[in-house]
Amino acid sequence: SRVAESRISNRLNDGKLELFWSVFIPVGADVGLLRKTLESIMAQDLGAERMQIEVVKMGGDLDEVMNLANKIGKGRIQCSSVQDGSCSVSLWNACVERALGDWIHLIPSGDVVLPGFYRAYEQALFQEPHALGVWGPSICQGAQGQWCGMTRASVGKEDIPVESLAILSAQNPLQ
């Protein structure tokens, strides 16, 4: 497909890989859960030339978010706010509109990525250049960070989840 060909050609520029990830952390009024999310992302930062990282806050003052982002990311994490709109859809749409990378990872404040996440998914996406989206199981956590369960992984023929449409329309494995 033309989209996939465009993605692959955009990844290489004079033999160097281009910006691959746009990682966005949408944040509502509660900034308290943001720390563990930022720490998990920064623990596997691929560098500014490979990964855009930005916190997008719904309205209000950005000072608390910027202070935390600077403390954890040491200037690496960008921060912005969305003043218009009053729902999470506007917040998530703003994240997508600001994305510069080939692939967008929207990770809500309070969620974490496990070690190796970005490298593993990047490798999988290079192996499947026609992919338009990808997801895997997620771990559900309680308020104190304890693991409460895990969503099931989709199993399909030749690593293609055959029941993808049914799962995405009837359930929400992309929590």
XYZ file of C-alpha atoms in Angstrom:
175
model
C 0.000 0.000 0.000
C 1.073 3.573 -0.575
C 0.782 4.412 3.147
C 3.140 1.592 4.165
C 5.636 2.452 1.409
C 5.593 6.068 2.555
C 6.209 5.060 6.182
C 9.202 2.893 5.294
C 10.774 5.493 2.991
C 10.288 8.216 5.618
C 12.187 6.131 8.194
C 15.408 6.340 6.231
C 17.129 9.596 5.351
C 20.714 9.303 4.094
C 20.902 5.898 5.765
C 19.779 7.263 9.166
C 16.495 6.384 10.825
C 14.024 9.226 11.239
C 11.709 10.011 14.167
C 9.795 6.787 14.770
C 7.781 7.315 17.958
C 5.528 10.106 19.117
C 4.762 9.279 22.736
C 1.969 11.358 24.215
C 0.737 11.339 27.779
C -2.720 12.931 28.002
C -3.400 14.298 31.502
C -6.673 15.516 32.969
C -6.986 17.428 36.231
C -5.143 14.819 38.341
C -1.393 15.110 37.800
C -0.587 12.798 40.727
C -0.201 9.657 38.609
C 2.063 11.248 35.993
C 5.391 10.531 37.734
C 5.399 6.751 37.274
C 4.328 7.080 33.650
C 7.155 9.501 32.809
C 9.722 7.425 34.704
C 8.766 4.269 32.793
C 9.055 6.061 29.450
C 12.342 7.803 30.261
C 13.868 4.514 31.466
C 13.810 3.386 27.828
C 14.148 6.677 25.965
C 15.482 6.082 22.451
C 16.705 9.679 22.096
C 15.210 12.837 20.612
C 16.068 11.770 17.064
C 13.939 8.598 17.445
C 11.278 9.535 19.993
C 9.108 12.585 20.618
C 7.789 12.685 24.205
C 5.109 15.148 25.240
C 2.630 15.601 28.075
C -0.617 17.254 26.975
C -2.759 18.583 29.815
C -6.445 19.417 29.613
C -6.759 23.089 30.578
C -5.500 24.766 33.688
C -2.013 25.621 34.835
C 0.951 23.769 33.332
C 3.453 24.624 36.104
C 3.095 21.365 38.055
C 3.338 19.266 34.884
C 6.342 21.203 33.575
C 8.184 20.957 36.906
C 7.679 17.205 37.053
C 8.581 16.712 33.373
C 11.782 18.745 33.776
C 12.750 16.904 36.956
C 12.309 13.465 35.371
C 13.179 14.249 31.743
C 15.826 16.932 32.306
C 14.479 19.020 29.409
C 13.695 16.023 27.196
C 9.902 16.026 27.721
C 7.766 18.701 26.069
C 4.597 19.988 27.732
C 1.526 21.649 26.279
C -2.089 22.235 27.192
C -5.415 22.082 25.436
C -7.730 24.899 26.463
C -10.597 24.228 24.094
C -12.884 21.275 24.632
C -14.018 19.689 27.821
C -13.662 16.003 27.137
C -10.940 13.418 26.797
C -11.638 13.076 23.054
C -10.388 16.641 22.447
C -7.329 15.891 24.557
C -6.486 12.700 22.645
C -7.159 14.391 19.294
C -4.733 17.173 20.247
C -2.074 14.532 20.928
C -2.561 12.950 17.505
C -2.474 16.355 15.780
C 0.861 17.240 17.452
C 2.548 13.935 16.575
C 5.644 14.087 14.368
C 6.712 10.428 14.403
C 5.627 7.539 12.210
C 3.931 5.782 15.121
C 1.889 7.321 17.937
C 1.743 5.857 21.422
C -0.984 7.410 23.577
C -0.330 6.365 27.167
C -2.617 7.828 29.813
C -1.138 9.269 32.978
C -0.817 6.493 35.535
C -0.085 3.775 32.981
C 3.455 2.454 32.573
C 5.421 0.699 29.851
C 7.491 -2.294 30.809
C 11.211 -2.493 29.954
C 11.869 -3.212 26.291
C 8.429 -2.048 25.124
C 9.524 0.488 22.504
C 12.344 -1.599 21.025
C 10.135 -4.707 20.819
C 7.278 -2.899 19.099
C 9.635 -1.034 16.777
C 11.215 -4.317 15.725
C 7.780 -5.870 15.138
C 6.666 -2.874 13.071
C 9.772 -3.019 10.879
C 9.006 -6.683 10.223
C 5.415 -5.815 9.245
C 5.730 -2.621 7.139
C 2.061 -2.736 6.055
C 0.740 -2.655 9.620
C -1.608 0.218 10.366
C -1.828 -0.414 14.090
C -0.535 -2.702 16.781
C -1.483 -3.624 20.324
C -0.628 -6.173 22.925
C -1.831 -7.207 26.340
C -1.929 -4.625 29.079
C -1.512 -5.037 32.809
C -4.240 -3.573 34.994
C -3.000 -1.854 38.146
C -4.660 -0.684 41.322
C -4.252 2.804 42.768
C -1.094 1.755 44.638
C 0.508 0.206 41.539
C -0.269 -3.411 42.429
C -1.010 -5.682 39.483
C -4.679 -6.694 39.399
C -4.774 -8.597 36.115
C -3.848 -8.645 32.463
C -5.894 -8.365 29.296
C -5.546 -11.366 27.047
C -3.310 -11.286 24.026
C -4.976 -11.723 20.656
C -3.960 -14.914 18.939
C -4.246 -15.251 15.198
C -2.992 -17.021 12.154
C 0.627 -16.094 11.414
C 0.663 -13.456 14.177
C -2.310 -11.604 12.678
C -5.149 -11.365 15.189
C -8.022 -12.844 13.173
C -10.617 -11.734 15.699
C -9.307 -8.158 15.864
C -12.437 -6.389 14.665
C -14.681 -8.377 17.005
C -12.385 -7.738 19.966
C -12.013 -4.018 19.267
C -15.736 -3.472 18.716
C -17.039 -5.535 21.674
C -14.271 -5.083 24.241
C -11.609 -2.530 24.985
C -8.230 -4.280 25.148
C -6.602 -0.911 24.419
C -7.110 0.469 27.894
